[in-house]
mmCIF file of C-alpha atoms and ligand atoms in Angstrom:
data_model
loop_
_atom_site.group_PDB
_atom_site.id
_atom_site.type_symbol
_atom_site.label_atom_id
_atom_site.label_comp_id
_atom_site.label_asym_id
_atom_site.label_seq_id
_atom_site.Cartn_x
_atom_site.Cartn_y
_atom_site.Cartn_z
ATOM 1 C CA MET M 1 105.535 65.646 34.223
ATOM 2 C CA GLU M 2 102.245 67.502 33.958
ATOM 3 C CA ARG M 3 102.958 70.252 36.479
ATOM 4 C CA LEU M 4 106.034 72.274 37.191
ATOM 5 C CA TYR M 5 106.344 72.317 40.978
ATOM 6 C CA SER M 6 109.122 74.139 42.774
ATOM 7 C CA PRO M 7 108.316 74.454 46.489
ATOM 8 C CA TRP M 8 111.441 76.536 47.163
ATOM 9 C CA ARG M 9 109.716 79.387 45.270
ATOM 10 C CA SER M 10 107.025 79.701 47.977
ATOM 11 C CA GLN M 11 109.225 82.054 50.013
ATOM 12 C CA TYR M 12 109.426 84.388 47.015
ATOM 13 C CA ILE M 13 105.717 84.179 46.155
ATOM 14 C CA GLU M 14 104.614 84.779 49.738
ATOM 15 C CA GLY M 15 106.882 87.825 50.031
ATOM 16 C CA PHE M 16 106.047 89.322 46.641
ATOM 17 C CA ASP M 17 103.765 92.021 48.114
ATOM 18 C CA LYS M 18 106.684 93.292 50.203
ATOM 19 C CA ILE M 19 108.793 94.217 47.151
ATOM 20 C CA GLU M 20 108.486 97.869 46.179
ATOM 21 C CA GLY M 21 108.612 98.530 42.462
ATOM 22 C CA CYS M 22 110.111 96.203 39.889
ATOM 23 C CA PHE M 23 112.707 93.801 41.314
ATOM 24 C CA LEU M 24 114.637 93.811 38.036
ATOM 25 C CA CYS M 25 114.818 97.610 37.877
ATOM 26 C CA ASN M 26 115.781 97.665 41.558
ATOM 27 C CA ALA M 27 118.661 95.267 40.854
ATOM 28 C CA TYR M 28 119.774 97.262 37.821
ATOM 29 C CA LYS M 29 119.768 100.573 39.698
ATOM 30 C CA SER M 30 121.638 99.143 42.693
ATOM 31 C CA ASN M 31 125.426 99.187 42.916
ATOM 32 C CA ASP M 32 125.566 95.896 44.837
ATOM 33 C CA ASP M 33 125.747 93.313 42.045
ATOM 34 C CA GLU M 34 126.811 90.509 44.377
ATOM 35 C CA LYS M 35 123.802 90.982 46.664
ATOM 36 C CA ASN M 36 121.427 91.273 43.700
ATOM 37 C CA LEU M 37 123.002 88.346 41.806
ATOM 38 C CA VAL M 38 123.803 90.509 38.770
ATOM 39 C CA LEU M 39 126.471 88.716 36.727
ATOM 40 C CA TYR M 40 126.979 91.032 33.788
ATOM 41 C CA ARG M 41 126.049 94.548 32.699
ATOM 42 C CA GLY M 42 125.947 95.289 28.988
ATOM 43 C CA LYS M 43 125.083 98.340 26.919
ATOM 44 C CA LYS M 44 121.412 97.340 26.509
ATOM 45 C CA CYS M 45 120.896 94.330 28.792
ATOM 46 C CA PHE M 46 122.104 92.807 32.025
ATOM 47 C CA VAL M 47 122.302 89.197 33.231
ATOM 48 C CA ILE M 48 120.932 88.216 36.617
ATOM 49 C CA MET M 49 120.640 84.904 38.426
ATOM 50 C CA ASN M 50 117.274 83.814 39.753
ATOM 51 C CA LEU M 51 117.326 83.429 43.544
ATOM 52 C CA TYR M 52 114.265 81.156 43.333
ATOM 53 C CA PRO M 53 114.859 79.214 40.109
ATOM 54 C CA TYR M 54 112.549 76.647 38.551
ATOM 55 C CA ASN M 55 115.630 74.582 37.801
ATOM 56 C CA ALA M 56 119.417 74.765 38.162
ATOM 57 C CA CYS M 57 121.332 77.488 36.304
ATOM 58 C CA HIS M 58 118.263 79.604 35.562
ATOM 59 C CA LEU M 59 119.535 82.982 34.330
ATOM 60 C CA MET M 60 117.594 85.964 33.093
ATOM 61 C CA VAL M 61 118.755 88.399 30.425
ATOM 62 C CA CYS M 62 116.917 91.646 31.087
ATOM 63 C CA PRO M 63 116.759 94.934 29.201
ATOM 64 C CA ASN M 64 118.289 97.873 31.056
ATOM 65 C CA GLU M 65 115.124 99.855 30.496
ATOM 66 C CA HIS M 66 111.711 98.855 31.856
ATOM 67 C CA ILE M 67 109.335 98.843 28.883
ATOM 68 C CA GLY M 68 105.782 97.540 28.922
ATOM 69 C CA ASP M 69 105.747 95.465 25.736
ATOM 70 C CA PHE M 70 108.069 93.371 23.587
ATOM 71 C CA GLU M 71 107.872 95.445 20.408
ATOM 72 C CA ASN M 72 109.328 98.500 22.095
HETATM 73 ZN ZN1 ZN S 1 111.529 96.910 35.715
#
């Protein structure tokens, strides 16, 4: 396979301009984990499912704090 193609992601890409702020921070700040697909909240990170995954079982482990670069 030379290209990763996931047509189900088009809905997300086409609606990206409609999202205000960072979707990960929005999910973290919300209290509705079921709606936002948040599976786990830890001391420094949280685990969230990807509504528009590239493949099955795609999870993201995200820091609780929005920081602009990896070293921080
Ligand atoms: Zn963020």
